[in-house]
PDB file of C-alpha atoms in Angstrom:
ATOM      1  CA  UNK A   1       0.000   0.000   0.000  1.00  0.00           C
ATOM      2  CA  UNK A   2       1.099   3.400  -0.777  1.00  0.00           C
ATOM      3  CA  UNK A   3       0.695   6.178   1.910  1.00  0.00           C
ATOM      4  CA  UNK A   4       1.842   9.541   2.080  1.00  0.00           C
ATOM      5  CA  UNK A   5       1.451  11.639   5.531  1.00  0.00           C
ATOM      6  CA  UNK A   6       2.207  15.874   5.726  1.00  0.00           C
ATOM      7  CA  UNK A   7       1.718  18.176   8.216  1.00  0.00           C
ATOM      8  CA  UNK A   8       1.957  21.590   6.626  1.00  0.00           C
ATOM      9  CA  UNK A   9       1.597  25.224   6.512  1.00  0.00           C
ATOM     10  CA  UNK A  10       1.308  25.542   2.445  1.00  0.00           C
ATOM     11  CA  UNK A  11      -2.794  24.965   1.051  1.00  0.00           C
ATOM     12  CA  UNK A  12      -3.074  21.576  -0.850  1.00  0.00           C
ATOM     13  CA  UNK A  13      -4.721  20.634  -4.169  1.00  0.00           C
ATOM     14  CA  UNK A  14      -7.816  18.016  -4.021  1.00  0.00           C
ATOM     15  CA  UNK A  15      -6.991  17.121  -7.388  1.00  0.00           C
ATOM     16  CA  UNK A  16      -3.442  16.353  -7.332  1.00  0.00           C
ATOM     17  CA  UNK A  17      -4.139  14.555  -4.226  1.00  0.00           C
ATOM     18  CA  UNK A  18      -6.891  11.883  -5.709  1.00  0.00           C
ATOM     19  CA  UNK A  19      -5.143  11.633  -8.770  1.00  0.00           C
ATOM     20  CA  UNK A  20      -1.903  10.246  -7.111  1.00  0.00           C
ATOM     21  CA  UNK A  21      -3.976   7.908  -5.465  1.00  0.00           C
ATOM     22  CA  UNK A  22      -6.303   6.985  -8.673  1.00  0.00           C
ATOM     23  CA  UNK A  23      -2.629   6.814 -10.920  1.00  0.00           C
ATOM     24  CA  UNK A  24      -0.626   4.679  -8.044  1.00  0.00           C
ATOM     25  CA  UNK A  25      -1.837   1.352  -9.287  1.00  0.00           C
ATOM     26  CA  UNK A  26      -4.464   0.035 -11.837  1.00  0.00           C
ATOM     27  CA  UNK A  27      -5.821  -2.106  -8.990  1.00  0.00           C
ATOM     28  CA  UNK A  28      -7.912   1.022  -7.757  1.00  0.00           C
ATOM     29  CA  UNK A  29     -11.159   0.695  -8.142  1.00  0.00           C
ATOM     30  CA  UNK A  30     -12.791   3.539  -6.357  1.00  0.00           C
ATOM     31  CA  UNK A  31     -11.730   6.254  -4.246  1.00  0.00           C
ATOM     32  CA  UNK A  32     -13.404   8.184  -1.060  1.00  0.00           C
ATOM     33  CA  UNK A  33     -11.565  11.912   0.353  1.00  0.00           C
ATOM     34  CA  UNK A  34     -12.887  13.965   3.112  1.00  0.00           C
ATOM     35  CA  UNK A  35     -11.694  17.183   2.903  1.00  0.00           C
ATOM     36  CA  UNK A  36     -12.358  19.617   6.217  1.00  0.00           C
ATOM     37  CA  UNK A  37     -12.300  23.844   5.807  1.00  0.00           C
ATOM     38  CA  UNK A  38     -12.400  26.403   8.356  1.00  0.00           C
ATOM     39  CA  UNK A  39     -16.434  27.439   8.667  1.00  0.00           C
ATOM     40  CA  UNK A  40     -16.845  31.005   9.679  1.00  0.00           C
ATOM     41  CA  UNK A  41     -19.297  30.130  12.445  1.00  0.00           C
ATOM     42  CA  UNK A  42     -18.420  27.688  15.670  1.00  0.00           C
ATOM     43  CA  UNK A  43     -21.376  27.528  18.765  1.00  0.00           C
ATOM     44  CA  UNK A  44     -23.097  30.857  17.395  1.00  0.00           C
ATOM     45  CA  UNK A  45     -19.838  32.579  17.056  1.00  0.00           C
ATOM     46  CA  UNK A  46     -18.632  34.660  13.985  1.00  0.00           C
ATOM     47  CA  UNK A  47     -15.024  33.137  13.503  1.00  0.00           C
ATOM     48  CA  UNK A  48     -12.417  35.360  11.780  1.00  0.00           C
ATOM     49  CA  UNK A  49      -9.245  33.153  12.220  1.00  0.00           C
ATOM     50  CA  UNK A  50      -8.075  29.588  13.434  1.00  0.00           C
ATOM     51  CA  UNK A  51      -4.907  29.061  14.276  1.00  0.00           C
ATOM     52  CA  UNK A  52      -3.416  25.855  14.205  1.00  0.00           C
ATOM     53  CA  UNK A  53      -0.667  24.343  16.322  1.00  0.00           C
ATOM     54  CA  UNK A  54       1.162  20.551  16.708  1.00  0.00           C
ATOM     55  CA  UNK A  55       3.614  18.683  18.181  1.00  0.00           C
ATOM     56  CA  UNK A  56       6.192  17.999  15.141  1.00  0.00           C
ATOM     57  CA  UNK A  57       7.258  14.393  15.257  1.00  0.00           C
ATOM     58  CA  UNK A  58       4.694  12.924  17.281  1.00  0.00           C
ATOM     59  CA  UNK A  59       1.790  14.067  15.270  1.00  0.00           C
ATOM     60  CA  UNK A  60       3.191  12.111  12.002  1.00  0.00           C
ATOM     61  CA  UNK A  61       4.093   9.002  13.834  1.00  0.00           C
ATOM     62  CA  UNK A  62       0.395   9.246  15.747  1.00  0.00           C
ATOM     63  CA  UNK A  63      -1.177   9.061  11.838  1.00  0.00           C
ATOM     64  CA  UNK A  64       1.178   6.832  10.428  1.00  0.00           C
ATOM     65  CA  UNK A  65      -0.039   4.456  13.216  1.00  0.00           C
ATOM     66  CA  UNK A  66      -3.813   5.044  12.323  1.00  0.00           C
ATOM     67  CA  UNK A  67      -3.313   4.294   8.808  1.00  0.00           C
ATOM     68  CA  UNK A  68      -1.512   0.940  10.669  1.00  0.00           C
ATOM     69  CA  UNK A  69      -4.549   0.401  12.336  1.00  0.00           C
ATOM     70  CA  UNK A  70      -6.935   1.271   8.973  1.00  0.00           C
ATOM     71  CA  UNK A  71      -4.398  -1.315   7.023  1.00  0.00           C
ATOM     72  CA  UNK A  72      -5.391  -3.761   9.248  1.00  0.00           C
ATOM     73  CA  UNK A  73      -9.156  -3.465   8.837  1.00  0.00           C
ATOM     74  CA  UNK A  74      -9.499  -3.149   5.182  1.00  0.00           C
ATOM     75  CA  UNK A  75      -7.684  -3.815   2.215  1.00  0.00           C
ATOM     76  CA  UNK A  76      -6.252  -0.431   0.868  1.00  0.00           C
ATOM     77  CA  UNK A  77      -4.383   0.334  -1.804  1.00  0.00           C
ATOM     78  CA  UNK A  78      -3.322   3.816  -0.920  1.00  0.00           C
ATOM     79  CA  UNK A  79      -3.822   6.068   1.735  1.00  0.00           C
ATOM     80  CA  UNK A  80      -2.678  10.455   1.737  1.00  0.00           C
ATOM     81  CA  UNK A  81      -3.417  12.652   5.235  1.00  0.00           C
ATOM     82  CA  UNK A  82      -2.579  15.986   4.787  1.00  0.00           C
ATOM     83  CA  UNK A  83      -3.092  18.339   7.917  1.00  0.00           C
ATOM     84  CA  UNK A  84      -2.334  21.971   7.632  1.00  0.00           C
ATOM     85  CA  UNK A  85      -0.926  24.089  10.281  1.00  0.00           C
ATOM     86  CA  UNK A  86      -0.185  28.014  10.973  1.00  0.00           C
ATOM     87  CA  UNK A  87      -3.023  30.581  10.495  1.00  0.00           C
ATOM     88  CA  UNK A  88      -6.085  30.072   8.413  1.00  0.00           C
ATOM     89  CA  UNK A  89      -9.033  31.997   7.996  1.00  0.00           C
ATOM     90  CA  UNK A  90     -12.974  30.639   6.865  1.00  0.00           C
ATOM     91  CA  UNK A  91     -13.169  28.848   3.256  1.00  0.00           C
ATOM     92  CA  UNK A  92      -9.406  27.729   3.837  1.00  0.00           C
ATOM     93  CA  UNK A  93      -8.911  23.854   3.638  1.00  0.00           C
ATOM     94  CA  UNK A  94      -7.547  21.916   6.762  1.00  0.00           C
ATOM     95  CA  UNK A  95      -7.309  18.575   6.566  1.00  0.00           C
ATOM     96  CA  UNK A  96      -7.510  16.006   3.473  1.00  0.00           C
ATOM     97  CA  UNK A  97      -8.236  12.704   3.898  1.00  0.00           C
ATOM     98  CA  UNK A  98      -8.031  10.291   0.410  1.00  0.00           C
ATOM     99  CA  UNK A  99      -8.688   6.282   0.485  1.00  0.00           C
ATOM    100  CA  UNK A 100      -8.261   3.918  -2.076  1.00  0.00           C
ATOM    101  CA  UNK A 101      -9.092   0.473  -2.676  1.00  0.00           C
ATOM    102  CA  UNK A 102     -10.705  -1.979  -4.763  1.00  0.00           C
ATOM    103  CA  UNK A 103     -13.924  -1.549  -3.856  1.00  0.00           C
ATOM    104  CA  UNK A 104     -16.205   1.873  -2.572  1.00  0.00           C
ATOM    105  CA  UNK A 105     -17.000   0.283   0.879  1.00  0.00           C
ATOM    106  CA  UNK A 106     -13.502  -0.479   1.958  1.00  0.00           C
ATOM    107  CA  UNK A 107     -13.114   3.472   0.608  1.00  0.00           C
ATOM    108  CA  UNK A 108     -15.627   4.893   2.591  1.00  0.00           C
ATOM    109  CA  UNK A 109     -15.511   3.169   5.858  1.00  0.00           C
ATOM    110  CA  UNK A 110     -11.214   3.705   6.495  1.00  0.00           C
ATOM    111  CA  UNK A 111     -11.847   7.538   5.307  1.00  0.00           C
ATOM    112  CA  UNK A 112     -14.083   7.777   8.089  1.00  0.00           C
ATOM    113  CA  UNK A 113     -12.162   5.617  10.431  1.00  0.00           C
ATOM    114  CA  UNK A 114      -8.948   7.939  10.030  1.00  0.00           C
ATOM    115  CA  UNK A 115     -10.947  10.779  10.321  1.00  0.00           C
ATOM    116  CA  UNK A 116     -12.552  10.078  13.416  1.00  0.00           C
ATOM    117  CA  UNK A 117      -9.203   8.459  14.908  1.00  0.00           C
ATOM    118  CA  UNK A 118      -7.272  11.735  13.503  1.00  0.00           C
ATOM    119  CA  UNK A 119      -9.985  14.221  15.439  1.00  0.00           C
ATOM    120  CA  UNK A 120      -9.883  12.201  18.724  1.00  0.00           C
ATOM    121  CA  UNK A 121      -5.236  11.432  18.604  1.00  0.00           C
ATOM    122  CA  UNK A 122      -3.506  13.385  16.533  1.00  0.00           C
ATOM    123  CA  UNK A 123      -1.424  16.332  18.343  1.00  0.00           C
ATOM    124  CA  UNK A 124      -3.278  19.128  17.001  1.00  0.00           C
ATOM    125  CA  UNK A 125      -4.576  22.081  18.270  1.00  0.00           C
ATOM    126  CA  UNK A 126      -6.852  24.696  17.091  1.00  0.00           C
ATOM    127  CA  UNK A 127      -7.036  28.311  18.491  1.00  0.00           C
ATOM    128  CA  UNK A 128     -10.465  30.475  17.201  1.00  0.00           C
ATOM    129  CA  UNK A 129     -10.511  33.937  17.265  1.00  0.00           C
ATOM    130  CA  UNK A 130     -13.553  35.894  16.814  1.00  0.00           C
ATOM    131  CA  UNK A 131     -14.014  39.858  17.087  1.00  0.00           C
ATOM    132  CA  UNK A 132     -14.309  39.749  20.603  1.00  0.00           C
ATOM    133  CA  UNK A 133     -12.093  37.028  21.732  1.00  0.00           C
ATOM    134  CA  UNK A 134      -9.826  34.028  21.031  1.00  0.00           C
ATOM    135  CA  UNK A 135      -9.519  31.020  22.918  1.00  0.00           C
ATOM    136  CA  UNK A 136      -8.314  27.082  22.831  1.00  0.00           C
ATOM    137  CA  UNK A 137     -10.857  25.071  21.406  1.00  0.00           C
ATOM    138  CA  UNK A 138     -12.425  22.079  24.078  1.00  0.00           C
ATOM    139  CA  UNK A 139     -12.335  18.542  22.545  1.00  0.00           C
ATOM    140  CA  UNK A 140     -15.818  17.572  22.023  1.00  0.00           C
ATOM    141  CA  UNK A 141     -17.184  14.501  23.823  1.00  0.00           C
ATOM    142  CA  UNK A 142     -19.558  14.208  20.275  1.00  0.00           C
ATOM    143  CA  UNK A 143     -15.983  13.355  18.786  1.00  0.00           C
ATOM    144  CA  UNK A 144     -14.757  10.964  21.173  1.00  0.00           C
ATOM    145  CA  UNK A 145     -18.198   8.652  20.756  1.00  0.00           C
ATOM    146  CA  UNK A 146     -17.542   8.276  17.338  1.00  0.00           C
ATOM    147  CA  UNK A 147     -14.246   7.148  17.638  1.00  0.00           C
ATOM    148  CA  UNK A 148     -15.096   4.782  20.231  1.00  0.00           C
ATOM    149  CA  UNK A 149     -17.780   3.550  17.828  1.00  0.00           C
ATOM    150  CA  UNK A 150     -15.154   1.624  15.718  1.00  0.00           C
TER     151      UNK A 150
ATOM    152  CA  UNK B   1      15.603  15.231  30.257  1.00  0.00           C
ATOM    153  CA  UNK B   2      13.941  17.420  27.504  1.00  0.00           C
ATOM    154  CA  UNK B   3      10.174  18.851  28.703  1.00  0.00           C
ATOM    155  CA  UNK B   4       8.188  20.395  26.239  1.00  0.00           C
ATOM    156  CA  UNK B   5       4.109  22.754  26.794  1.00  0.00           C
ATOM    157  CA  UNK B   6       1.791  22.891  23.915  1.00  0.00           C
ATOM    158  CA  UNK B   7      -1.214  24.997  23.565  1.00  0.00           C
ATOM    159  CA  UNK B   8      -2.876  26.785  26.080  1.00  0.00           C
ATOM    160  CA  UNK B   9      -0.421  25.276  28.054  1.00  0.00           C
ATOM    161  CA  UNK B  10       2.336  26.361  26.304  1.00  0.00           C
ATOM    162  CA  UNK B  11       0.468  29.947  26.818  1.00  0.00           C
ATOM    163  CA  UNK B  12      -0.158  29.950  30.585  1.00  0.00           C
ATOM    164  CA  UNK B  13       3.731  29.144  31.234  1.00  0.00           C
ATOM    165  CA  UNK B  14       5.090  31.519  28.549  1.00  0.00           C
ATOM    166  CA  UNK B  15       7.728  29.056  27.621  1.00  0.00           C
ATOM    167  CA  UNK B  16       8.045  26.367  24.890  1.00  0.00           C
ATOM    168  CA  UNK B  17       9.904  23.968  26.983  1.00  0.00           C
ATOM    169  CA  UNK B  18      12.746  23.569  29.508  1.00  0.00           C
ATOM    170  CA  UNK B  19      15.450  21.113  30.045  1.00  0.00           C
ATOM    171  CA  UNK B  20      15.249  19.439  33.181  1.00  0.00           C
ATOM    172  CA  UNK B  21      18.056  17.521  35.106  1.00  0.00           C
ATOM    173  CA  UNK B  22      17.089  13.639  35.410  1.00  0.00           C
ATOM    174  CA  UNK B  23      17.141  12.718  39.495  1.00  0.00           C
ATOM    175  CA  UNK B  24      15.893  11.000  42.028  1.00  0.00           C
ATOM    176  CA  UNK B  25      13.425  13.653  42.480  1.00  0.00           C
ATOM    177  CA  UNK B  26      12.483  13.030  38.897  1.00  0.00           C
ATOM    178  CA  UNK B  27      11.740   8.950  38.386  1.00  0.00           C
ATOM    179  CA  UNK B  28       8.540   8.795  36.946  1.00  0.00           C
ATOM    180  CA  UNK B  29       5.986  11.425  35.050  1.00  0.00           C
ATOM    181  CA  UNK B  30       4.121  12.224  38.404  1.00  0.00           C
ATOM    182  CA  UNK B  31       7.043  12.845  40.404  1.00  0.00           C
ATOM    183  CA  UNK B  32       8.429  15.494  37.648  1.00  0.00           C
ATOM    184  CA  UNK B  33       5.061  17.202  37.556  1.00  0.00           C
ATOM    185  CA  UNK B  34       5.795  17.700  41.749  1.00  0.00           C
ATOM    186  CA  UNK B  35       9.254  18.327  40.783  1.00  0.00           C
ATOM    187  CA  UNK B  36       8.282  21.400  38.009  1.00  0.00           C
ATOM    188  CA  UNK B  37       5.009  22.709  40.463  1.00  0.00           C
ATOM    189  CA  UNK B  38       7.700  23.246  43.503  1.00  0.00           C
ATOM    190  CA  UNK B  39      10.228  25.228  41.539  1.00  0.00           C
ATOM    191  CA  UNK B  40       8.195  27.574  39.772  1.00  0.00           C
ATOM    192  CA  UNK B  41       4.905  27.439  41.550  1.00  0.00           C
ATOM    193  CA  UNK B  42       1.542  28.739  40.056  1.00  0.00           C
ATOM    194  CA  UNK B  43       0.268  28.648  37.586  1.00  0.00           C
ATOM    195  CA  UNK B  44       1.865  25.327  37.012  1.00  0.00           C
ATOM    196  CA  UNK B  45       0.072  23.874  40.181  1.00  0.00           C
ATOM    197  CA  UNK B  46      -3.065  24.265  38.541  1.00  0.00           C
ATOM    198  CA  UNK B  47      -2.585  23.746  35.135  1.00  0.00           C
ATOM    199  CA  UNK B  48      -0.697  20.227  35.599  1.00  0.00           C
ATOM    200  CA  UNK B  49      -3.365  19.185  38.188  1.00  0.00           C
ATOM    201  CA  UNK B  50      -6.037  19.363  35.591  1.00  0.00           C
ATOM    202  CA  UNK B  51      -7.260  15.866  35.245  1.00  0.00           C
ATOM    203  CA  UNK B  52      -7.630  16.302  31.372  1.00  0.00           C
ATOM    204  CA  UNK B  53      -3.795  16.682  30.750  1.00  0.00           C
ATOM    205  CA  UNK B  54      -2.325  14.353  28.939  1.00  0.00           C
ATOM    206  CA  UNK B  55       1.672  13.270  28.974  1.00  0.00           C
ATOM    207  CA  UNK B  56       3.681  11.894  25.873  1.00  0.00           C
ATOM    208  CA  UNK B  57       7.208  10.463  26.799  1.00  0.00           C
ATOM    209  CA  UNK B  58       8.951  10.314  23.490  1.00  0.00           C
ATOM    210  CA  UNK B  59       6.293  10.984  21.310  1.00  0.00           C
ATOM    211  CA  UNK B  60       4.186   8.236  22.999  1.00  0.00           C
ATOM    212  CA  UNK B  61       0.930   8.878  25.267  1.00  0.00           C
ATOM    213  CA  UNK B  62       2.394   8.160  28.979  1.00  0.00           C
ATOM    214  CA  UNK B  63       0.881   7.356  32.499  1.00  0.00           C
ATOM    215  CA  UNK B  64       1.484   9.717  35.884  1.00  0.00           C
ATOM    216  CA  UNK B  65       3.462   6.604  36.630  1.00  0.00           C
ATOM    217  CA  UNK B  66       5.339   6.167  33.479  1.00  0.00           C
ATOM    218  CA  UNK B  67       9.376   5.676  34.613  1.00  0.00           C
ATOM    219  CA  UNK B  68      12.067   8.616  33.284  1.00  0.00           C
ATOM    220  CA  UNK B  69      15.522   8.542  32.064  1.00  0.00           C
ATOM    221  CA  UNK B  70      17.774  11.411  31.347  1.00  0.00           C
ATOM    222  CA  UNK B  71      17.479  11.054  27.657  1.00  0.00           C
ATOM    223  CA  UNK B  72      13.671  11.462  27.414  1.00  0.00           C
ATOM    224  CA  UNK B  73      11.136  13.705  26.222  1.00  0.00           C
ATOM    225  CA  UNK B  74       8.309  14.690  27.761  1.00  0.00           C
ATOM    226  CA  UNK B  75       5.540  16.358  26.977  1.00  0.00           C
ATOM    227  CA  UNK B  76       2.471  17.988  28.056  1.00  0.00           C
ATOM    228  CA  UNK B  77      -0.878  18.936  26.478  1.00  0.00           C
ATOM    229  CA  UNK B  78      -4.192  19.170  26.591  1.00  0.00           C
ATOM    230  CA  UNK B  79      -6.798  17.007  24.746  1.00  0.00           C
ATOM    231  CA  UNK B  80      -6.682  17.264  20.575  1.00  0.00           C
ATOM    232  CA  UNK B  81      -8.662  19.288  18.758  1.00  0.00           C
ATOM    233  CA  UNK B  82      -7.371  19.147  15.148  1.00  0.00           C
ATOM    234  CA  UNK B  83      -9.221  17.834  12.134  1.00  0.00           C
TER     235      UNK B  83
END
């Protein structure tokens, strides 16, 4: 299986991304991405930045062991995570997620397994500043259950 | 031994890290959280007494009892929020 893993400041290309993953091997029979953006609104709150911080080192070796753990559950053929770091403001892209495999189920369900798993592990933090204030996001119990549903 | 603060914990100390000396005082994760809290009191009292901090030692998600050696790093954060 191919992977690729990136924690980075610079924006990334959805396109680029699946087609490295659709060109990797002829094997690929579907693909599944998630791709997350900053959202200008958080709990009724008009959000004008997000800034992103992580714990270099740790945060790579903390995804390269979920896509261990994804590997294990389903057959994949290739696997990219890209998480962006630094300051970013509403409509900017986050995170990508891209699965392939043989088959769209296998696809779907490991995206959604490394996203949850990424949410609930991976040494990130995000910092949201609005006009009147800026604080440390809480982790959200919502995103712990549906890790702990796998 | 190499400690590193992220966050809003790197925030309430005002420092990225410090380099601690590995001794008796220091064996295990708990006993260096004592160790840090009596030399430069509050607000590290409070913030490493909050029951949602979580330890690494070497990149690895640790126990308060975890053991420590002079070549470690350790470091402390509070829960994820990326994605």
């Amino acid at each position: 299986m191919k992977r690729f893993v990136s924690i980075q400041t610079e924006d990334f290309s959805i396109e680029l991304e699946t087609n490295q993953l659709r060109t990797a091997t002829p094997e690929v029979g579907g693909i599944a991405t998630f791709t997350g953006l900053v959202s200008d609104l958080n709990r009724d709150q008009k959000i004008e930045s997000l800034l992103l911080e992580h714990y270099p080192g740790m945060t790579e070796k903390q995804l390269e062991q979920i896509i261990d753990q994804a590997q294990l559950r389903w057959n994949l053929l290739g696997v990219r995570v890209i998480h962006r770091v630094g300051l970013l403001h509403p409509r900017d892209q986050i995170v990508f997620v891209g699965v392939s495999s043989r088959h769209r189920k296998e696809c779907f369900e490991a995206c959604q397994f490394i996203m949850d798993y990424l949410k609930t592990q991976a040494t990130i933090w995000k910092k949201e500043s609005s006009q009147e204030k800026s604080e440390w996001l809480s982790a959200r119990e919502s995103d712990r259950i549906e890790q702990q549903k796998w | 031994m190499q400690v590193l603060y992220f966050a809003s914990i790197r925030e309430q100390f005002d420092i990225e890290g410090e380099q601690i000396e590995c001794t008796a005082d220091t064996a295990n994760v708990q006993a260096l959280i004592d160790f840090l809290c009596e030399i430069h009191g509050e607000p590290w009292g409070k913030v490493l007494g909050d029951p949602n901090l979580l330890v690494s030692v070497n990149q690895e998600l640790a126990s308060l009892d975890a053991p420590l050696s002079a070549s470690d790093e350790i470091a402390f954060f509070p829960p994820v929020t990326g994605g």
